[in-house]
mmCIF file of C-alpha atoms and ligand atoms in Angstrom:
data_model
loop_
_atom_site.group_PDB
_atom_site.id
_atom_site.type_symbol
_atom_site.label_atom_id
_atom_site.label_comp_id
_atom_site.label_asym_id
_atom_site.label_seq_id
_atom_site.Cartn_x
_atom_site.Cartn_y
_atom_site.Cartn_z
ATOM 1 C CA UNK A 1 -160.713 -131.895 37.534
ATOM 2 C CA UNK A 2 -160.767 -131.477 41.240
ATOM 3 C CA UNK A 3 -163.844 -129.563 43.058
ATOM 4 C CA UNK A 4 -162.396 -127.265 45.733
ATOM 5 C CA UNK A 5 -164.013 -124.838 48.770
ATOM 6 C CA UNK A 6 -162.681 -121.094 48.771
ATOM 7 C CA UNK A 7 -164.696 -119.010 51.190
ATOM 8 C CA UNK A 8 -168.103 -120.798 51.000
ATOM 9 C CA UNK A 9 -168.030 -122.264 47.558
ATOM 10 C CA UNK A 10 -167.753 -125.150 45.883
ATOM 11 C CA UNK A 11 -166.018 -124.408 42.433
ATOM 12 C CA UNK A 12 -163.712 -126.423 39.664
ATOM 13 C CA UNK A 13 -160.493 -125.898 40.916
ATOM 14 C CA UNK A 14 -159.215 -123.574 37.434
ATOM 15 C CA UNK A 15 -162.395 -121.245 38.229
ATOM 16 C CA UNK A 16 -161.305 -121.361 42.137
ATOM 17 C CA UNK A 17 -159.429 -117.805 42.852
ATOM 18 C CA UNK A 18 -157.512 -115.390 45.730
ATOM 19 C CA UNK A 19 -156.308 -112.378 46.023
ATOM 20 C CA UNK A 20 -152.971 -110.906 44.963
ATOM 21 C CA UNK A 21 -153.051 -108.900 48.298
ATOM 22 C CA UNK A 22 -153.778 -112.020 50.516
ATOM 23 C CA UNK A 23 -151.943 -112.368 53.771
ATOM 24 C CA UNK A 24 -151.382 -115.576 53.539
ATOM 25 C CA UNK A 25 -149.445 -115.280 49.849
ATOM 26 C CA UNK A 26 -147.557 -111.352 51.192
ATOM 27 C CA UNK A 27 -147.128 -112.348 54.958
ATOM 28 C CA UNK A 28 -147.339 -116.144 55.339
ATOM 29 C CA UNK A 29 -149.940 -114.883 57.388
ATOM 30 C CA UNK A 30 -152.249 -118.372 57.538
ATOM 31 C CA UNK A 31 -152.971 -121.526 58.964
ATOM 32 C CA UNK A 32 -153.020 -125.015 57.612
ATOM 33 C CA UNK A 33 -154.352 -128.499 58.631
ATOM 34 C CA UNK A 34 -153.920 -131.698 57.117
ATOM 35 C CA UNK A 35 -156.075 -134.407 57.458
ATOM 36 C CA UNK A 36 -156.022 -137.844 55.999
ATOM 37 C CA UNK A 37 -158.755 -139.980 54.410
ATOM 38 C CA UNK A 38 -159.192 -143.869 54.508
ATOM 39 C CA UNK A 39 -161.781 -145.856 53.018
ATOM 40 C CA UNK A 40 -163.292 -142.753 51.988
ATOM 41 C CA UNK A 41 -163.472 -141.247 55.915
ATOM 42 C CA UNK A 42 -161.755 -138.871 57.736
ATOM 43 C CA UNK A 43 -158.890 -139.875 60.300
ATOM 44 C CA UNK A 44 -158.592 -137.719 63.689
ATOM 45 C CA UNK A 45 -160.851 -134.995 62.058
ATOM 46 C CA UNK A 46 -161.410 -133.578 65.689
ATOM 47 C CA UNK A 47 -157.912 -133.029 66.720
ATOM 48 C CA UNK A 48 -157.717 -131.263 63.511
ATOM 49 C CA UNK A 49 -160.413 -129.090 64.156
ATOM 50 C CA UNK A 50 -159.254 -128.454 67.625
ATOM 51 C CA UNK A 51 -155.820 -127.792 66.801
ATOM 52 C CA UNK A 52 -157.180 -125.388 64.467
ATOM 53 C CA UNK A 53 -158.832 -123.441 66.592
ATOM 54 C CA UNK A 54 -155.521 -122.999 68.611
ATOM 55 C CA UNK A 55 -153.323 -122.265 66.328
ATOM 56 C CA UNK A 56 -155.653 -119.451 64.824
ATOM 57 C CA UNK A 57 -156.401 -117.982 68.883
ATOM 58 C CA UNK A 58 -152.749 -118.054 69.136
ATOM 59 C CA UNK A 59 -152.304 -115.655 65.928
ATOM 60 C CA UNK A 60 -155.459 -113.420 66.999
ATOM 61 C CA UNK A 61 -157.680 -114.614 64.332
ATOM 62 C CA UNK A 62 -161.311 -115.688 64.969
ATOM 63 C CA UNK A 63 -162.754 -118.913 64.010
ATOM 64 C CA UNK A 64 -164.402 -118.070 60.821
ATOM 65 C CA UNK A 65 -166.291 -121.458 60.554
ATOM 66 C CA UNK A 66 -168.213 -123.589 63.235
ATOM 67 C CA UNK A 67 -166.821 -127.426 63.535
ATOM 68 C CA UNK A 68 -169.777 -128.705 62.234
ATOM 69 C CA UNK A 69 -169.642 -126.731 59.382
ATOM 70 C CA UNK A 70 -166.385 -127.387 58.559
ATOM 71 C CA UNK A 71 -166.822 -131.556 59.055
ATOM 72 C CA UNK A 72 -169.495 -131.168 56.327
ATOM 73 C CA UNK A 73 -167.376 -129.495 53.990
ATOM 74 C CA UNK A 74 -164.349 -131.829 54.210
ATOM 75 C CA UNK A 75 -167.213 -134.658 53.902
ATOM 76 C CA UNK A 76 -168.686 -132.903 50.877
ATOM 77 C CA UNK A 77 -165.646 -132.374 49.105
ATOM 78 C CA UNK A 78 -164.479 -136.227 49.661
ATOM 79 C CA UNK A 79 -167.914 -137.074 48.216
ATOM 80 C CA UNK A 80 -167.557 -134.334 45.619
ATOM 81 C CA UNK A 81 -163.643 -136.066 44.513
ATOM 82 C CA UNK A 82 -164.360 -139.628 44.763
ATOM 83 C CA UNK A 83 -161.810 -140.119 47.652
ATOM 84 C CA UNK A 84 -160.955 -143.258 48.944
ATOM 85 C CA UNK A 85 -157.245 -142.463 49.992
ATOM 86 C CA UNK A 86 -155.511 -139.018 50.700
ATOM 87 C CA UNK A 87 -155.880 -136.047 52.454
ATOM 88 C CA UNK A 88 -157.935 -132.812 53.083
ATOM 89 C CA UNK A 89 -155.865 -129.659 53.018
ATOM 90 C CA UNK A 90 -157.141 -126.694 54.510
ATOM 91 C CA UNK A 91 -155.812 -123.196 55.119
ATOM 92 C CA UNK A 92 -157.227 -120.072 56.882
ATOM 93 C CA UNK A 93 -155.718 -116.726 56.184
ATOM 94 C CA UNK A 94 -156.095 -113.439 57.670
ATOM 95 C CA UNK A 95 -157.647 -112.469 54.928
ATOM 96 C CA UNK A 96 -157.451 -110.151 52.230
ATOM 97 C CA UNK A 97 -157.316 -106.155 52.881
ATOM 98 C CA UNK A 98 -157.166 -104.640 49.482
ATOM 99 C CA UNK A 99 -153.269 -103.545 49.925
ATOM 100 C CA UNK A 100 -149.990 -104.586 51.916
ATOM 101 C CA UNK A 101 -149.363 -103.529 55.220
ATOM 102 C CA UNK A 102 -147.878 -105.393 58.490
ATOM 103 C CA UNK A 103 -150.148 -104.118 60.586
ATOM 104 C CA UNK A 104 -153.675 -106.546 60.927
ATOM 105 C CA UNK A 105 -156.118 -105.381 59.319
ATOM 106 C CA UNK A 106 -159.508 -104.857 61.285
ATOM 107 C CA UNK A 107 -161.013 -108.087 61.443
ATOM 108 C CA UNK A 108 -164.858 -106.294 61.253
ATOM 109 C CA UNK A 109 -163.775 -105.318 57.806
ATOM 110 C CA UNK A 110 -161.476 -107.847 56.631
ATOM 111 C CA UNK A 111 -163.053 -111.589 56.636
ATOM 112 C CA UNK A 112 -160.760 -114.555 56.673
ATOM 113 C CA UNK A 113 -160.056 -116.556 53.585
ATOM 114 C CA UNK A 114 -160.807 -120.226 53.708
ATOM 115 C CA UNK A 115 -159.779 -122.673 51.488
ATOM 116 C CA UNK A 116 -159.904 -126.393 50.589
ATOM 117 C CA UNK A 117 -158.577 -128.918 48.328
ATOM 118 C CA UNK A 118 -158.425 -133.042 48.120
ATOM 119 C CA UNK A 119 -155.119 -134.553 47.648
ATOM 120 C CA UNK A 120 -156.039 -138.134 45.820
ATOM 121 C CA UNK A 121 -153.449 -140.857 46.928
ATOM 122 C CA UNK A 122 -154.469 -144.481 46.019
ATOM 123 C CA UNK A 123 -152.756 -146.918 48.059
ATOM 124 C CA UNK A 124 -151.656 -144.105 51.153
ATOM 125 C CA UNK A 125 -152.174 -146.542 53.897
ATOM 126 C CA UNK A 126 -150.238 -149.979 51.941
ATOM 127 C CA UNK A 127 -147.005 -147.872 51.343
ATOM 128 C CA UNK A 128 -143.953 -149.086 49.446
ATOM 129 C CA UNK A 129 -141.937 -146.706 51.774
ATOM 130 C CA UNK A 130 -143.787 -148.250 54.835
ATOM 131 C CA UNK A 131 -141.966 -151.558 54.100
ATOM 132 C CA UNK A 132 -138.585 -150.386 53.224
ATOM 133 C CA UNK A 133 -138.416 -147.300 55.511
ATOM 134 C CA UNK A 134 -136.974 -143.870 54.705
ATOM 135 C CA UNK A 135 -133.131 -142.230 54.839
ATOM 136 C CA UNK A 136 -132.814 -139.477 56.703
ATOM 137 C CA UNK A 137 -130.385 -136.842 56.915
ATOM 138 C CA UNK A 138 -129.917 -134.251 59.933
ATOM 139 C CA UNK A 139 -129.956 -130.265 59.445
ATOM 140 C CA UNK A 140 -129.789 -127.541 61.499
ATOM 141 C CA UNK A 141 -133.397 -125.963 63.210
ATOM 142 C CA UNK A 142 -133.488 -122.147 62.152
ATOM 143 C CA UNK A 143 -137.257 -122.042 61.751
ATOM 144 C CA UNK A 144 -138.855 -119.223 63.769
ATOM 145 C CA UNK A 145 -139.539 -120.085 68.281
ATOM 146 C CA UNK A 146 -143.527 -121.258 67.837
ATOM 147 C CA UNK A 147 -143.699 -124.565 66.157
ATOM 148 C CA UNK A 148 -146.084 -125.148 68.004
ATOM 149 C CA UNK A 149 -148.514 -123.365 65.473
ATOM 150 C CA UNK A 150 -149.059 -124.485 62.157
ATOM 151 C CA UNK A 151 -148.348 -121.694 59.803
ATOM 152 C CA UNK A 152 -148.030 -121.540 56.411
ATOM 153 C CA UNK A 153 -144.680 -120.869 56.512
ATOM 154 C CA UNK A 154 -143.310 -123.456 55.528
ATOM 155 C CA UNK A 155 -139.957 -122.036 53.353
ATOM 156 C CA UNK A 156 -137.197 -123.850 55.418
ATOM 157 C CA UNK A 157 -139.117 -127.102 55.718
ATOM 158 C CA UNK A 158 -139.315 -127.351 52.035
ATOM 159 C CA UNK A 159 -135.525 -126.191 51.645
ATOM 160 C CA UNK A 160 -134.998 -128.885 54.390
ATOM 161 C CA UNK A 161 -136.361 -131.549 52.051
ATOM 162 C CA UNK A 162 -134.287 -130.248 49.095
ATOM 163 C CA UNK A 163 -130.968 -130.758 51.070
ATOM 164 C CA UNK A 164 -132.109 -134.404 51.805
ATOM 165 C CA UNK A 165 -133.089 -134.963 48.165
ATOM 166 C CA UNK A 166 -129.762 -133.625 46.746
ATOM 167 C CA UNK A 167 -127.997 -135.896 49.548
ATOM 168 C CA UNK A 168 -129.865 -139.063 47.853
ATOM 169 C CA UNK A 169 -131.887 -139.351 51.325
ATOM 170 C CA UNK A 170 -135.683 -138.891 51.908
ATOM 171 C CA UNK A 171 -136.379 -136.230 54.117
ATOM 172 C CA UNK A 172 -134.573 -134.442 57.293
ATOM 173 C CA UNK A 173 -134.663 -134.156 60.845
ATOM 174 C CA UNK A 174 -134.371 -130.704 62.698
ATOM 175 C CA UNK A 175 -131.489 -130.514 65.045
ATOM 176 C CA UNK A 176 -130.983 -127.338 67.873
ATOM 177 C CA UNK A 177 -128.632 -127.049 70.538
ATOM 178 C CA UNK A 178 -127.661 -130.527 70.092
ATOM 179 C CA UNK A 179 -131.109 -131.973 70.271
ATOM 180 C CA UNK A 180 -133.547 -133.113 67.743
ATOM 181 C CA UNK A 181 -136.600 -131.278 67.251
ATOM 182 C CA UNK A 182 -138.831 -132.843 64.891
ATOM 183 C CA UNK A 183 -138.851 -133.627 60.839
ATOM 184 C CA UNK A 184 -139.684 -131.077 58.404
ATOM 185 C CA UNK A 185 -143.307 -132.605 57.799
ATOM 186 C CA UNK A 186 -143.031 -134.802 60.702
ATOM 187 C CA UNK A 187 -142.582 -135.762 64.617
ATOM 188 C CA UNK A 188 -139.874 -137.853 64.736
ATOM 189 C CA UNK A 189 -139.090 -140.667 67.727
ATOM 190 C CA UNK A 190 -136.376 -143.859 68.391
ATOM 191 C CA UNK A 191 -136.788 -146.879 69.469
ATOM 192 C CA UNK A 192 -134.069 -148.205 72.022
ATOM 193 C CA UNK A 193 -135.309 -152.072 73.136
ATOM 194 C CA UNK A 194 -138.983 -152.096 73.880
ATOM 195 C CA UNK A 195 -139.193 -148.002 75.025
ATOM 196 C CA UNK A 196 -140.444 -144.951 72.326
ATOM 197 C CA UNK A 197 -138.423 -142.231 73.060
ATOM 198 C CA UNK A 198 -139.581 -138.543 71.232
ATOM 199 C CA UNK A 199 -139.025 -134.923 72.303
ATOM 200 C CA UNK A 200 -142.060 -133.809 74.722
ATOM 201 C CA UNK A 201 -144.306 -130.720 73.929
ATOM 202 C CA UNK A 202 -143.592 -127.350 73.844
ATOM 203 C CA UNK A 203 -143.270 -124.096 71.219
ATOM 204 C CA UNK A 204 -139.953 -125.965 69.767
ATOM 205 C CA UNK A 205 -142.419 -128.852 68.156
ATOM 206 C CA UNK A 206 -145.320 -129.356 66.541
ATOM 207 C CA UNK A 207 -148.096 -130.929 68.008
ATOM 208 C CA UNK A 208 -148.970 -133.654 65.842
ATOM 209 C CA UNK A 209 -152.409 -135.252 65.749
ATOM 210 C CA UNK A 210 -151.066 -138.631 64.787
ATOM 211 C CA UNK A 211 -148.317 -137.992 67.536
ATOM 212 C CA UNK A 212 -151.125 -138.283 70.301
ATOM 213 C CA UNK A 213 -152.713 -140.886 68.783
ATOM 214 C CA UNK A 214 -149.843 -143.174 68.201
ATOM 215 C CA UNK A 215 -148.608 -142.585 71.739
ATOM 216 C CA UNK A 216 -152.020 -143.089 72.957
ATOM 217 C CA UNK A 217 -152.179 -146.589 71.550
ATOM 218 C CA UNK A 218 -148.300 -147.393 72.482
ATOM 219 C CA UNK A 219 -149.164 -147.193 76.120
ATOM 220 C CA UNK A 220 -152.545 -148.857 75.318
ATOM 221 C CA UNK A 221 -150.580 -151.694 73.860
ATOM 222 C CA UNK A 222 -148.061 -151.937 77.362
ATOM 223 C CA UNK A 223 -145.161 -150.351 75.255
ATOM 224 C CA UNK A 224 -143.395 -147.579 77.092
ATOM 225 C CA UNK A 225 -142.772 -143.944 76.103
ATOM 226 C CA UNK A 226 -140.425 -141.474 77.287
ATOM 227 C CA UNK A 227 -140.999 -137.932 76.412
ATOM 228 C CA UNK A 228 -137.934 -136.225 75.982
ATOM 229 C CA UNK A 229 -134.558 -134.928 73.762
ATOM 230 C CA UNK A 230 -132.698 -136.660 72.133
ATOM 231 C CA UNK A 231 -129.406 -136.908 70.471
ATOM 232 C CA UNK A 232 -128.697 -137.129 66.546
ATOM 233 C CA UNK A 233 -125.737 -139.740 67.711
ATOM 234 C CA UNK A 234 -128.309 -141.224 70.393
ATOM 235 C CA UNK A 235 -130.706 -141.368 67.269
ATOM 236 C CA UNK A 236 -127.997 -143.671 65.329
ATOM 237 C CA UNK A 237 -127.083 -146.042 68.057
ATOM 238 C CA UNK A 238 -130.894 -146.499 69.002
ATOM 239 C CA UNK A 239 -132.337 -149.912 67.564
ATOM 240 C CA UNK A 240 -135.152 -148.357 65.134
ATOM 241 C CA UNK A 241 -136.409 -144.524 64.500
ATOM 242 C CA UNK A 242 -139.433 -143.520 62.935
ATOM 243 C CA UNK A 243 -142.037 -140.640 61.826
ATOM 244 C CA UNK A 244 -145.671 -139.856 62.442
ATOM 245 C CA UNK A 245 -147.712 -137.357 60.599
ATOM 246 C CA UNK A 246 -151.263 -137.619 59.478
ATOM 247 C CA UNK A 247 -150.244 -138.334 55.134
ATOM 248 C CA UNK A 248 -147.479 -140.604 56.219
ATOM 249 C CA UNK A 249 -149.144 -142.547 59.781
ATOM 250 C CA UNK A 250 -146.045 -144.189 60.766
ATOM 251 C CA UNK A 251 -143.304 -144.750 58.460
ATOM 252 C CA UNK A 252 -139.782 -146.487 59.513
ATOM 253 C CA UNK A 253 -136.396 -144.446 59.528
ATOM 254 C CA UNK A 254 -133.737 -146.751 58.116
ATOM 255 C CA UNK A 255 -130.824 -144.641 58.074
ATOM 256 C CA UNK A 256 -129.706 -141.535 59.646
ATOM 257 C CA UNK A 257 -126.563 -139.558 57.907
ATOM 258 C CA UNK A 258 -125.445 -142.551 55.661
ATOM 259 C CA UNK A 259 -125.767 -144.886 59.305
ATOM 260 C CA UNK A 260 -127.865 -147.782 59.069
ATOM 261 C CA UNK A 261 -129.746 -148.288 62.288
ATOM 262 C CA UNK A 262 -129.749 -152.606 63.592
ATOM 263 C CA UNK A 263 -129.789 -154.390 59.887
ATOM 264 C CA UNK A 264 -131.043 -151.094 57.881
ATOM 265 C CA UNK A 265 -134.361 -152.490 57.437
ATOM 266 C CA UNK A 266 -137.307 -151.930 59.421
ATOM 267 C CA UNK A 267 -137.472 -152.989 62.333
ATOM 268 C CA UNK A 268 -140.273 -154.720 65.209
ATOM 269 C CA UNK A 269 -141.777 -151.453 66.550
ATOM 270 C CA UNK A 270 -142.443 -149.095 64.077
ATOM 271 C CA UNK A 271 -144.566 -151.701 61.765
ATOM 272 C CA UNK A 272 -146.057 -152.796 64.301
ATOM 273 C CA UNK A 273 -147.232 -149.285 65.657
ATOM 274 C CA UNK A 274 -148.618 -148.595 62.052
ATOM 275 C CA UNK A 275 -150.486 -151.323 62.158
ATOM 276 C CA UNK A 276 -151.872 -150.680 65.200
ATOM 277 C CA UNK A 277 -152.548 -146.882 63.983
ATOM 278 C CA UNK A 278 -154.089 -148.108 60.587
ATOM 279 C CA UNK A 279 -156.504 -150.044 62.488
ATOM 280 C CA UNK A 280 -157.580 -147.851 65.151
ATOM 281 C CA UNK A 281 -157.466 -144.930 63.427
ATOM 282 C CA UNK A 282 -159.833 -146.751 60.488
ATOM 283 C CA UNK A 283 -162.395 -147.859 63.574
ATOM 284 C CA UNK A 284 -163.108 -144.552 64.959
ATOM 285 C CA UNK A 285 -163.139 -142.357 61.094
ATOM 286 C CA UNK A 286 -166.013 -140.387 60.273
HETATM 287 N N1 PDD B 1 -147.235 -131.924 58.456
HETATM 288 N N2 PDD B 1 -144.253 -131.614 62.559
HETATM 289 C C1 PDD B 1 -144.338 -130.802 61.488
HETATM 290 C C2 PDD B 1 -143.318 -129.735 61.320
HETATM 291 C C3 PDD B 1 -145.372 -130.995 60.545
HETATM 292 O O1 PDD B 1 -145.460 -130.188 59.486
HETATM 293 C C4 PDD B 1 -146.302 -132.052 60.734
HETATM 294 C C5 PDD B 1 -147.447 -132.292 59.780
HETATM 295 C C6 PDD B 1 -146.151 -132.874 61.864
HETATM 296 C C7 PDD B 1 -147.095 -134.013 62.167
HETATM 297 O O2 PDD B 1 -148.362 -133.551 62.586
HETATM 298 P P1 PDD B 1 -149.699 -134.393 62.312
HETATM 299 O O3 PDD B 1 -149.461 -135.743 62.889
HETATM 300 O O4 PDD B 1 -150.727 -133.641 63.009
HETATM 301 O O5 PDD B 1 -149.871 -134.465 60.812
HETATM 302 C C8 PDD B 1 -145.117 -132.612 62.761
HETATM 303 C C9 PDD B 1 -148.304 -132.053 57.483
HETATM 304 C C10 PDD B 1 -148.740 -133.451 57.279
HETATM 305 C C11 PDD B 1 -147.877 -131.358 56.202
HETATM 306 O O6 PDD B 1 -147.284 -130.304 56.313
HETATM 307 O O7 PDD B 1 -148.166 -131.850 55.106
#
């Protein structure tokens, strides 16, 4: 049985409780961060953290736990499980006011829940999917205008998966006026010769951790990016498509809407850049 954090405790995970009038199981009212563990240590933990921080300023709710403090619980609790592969969720609500109503409640009064758990995945980083690559299929954006923060709301993305599923593909990318946005778990990018193209930053997108990092060592590594929209039908021409997010790194698109892209198998780029990722990433872990 798993041993998980809720609001300052460390507790078997059947003994670990909230509350029926929590805003972040009424409203959606929450946060969430994701963050992946290899060879037992954390990966990006401080873009994490930071990104944390901002999406939780940009929804009016304090910081309930220093950065410190919260680096020694995700340590404890990988200690605590055992964990040599997975990931550290996390989510921050607004807390629990003793009955519904939209309006905040006073944040003197009303503290913030926090809560933890360890997802245990042997064998994240050597993939199956990572070697074959992953169908997609494209569906419309209607999630809300600030992407850019990352609630726990989370409804469409999960509906978005279901369509792929029932389409026998694995997941789906977000298309709006014409362009593609991002995947429902994912940041999403082409490959057209030796140039990384992916939509650039703004409210429409998340802004993914592995997403910086990935870019980061792209240009490190003399490859060029291009930050900007693109097409679904520039997507199926383009010579090789991929994902980033922090439980799948990099993982190879193979076909988009029942098109294979080049020979439908992975191609030069995107294993390579996972490589790359695995083995920076692993280097600078805490
Ligand atoms: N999802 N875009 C969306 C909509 C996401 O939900 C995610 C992450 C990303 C990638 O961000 P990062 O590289 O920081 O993980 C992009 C997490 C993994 C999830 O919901 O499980």
């Amino acid at each position: 049985m798993r041993t998980v954090y809720v609001n300052g405790d460390y507790l078997p995970e059947n003994e670990a409780t909230v509350s029926i009038f929590d805003r972040g199981f009424l409203m959606a009212d929450g946060v969430y961060e994701v963050t992946s563990v290899l060879d037992g240590k954390l990966i990006d933990f401080d873009g994490h953290a930071v990104r944390l921080e901002r999406s939780l300023r940009e929804l009016d709710m304090k910081t309930p736990i220093s950065k410190e403090d919260l680096l020694e619980v995700h340590r404890e609790l990988v200690r605590l499980n055992g964990i040599e592969e997975g990931m550290i969720y996390l989510q921050i609500t607004r807390g629990a006011p003793g009955d519904r109503d939209f309006v905040f409640p006073d944040p003197e009064t009303t503290a913030p829940t926090i809560v933890l758990f360890t997802q245990n995945k042997p064998g994240l980083s050597d993939s199956p999917a990572a070697k074959k690559g992953m169908k997609i299929i494209s569906i419309e954006d209607i999630r809300w205008g600030r992407r850019d923060i990352k609630t726990v709301q989370l409804l469409y993305p999960s509906m978005g998966k279901m369509m792929a599923k029932k389409a026998g593909a694995d997941d789906a990318w977000m298309i709006e006026d014409g362009f593609v946005t991002e995947g429902t778990s994912n940041n999403a990018y082409i490959v057209k010769g030796n140039k990384i193209i992916t939509r650039g930053l703004s409210h429409d997108i998340l802004h993914g951790i592995t997403r910086a990092a990935v870019l980061r060592f792209a240009r490190e590594a003399q490859m060029e990016v291009e930050e900007r929209n693109f097409t679904i039908d520039e997507a199926k021409e383009a010579d090789e498509a991929f994902i980033t997010s922090a439980s799948t790194f990099v993982m190879p698109v193979v076909e988009i809407d029942g098109v294979a892209l080049g020979d439908g198998v992975p191609g030069r780029v995107a294993p390579r850049l996972r490589e790359i990722y695995l083995e920076e990433s692993l280097k600078a872990a805490i």
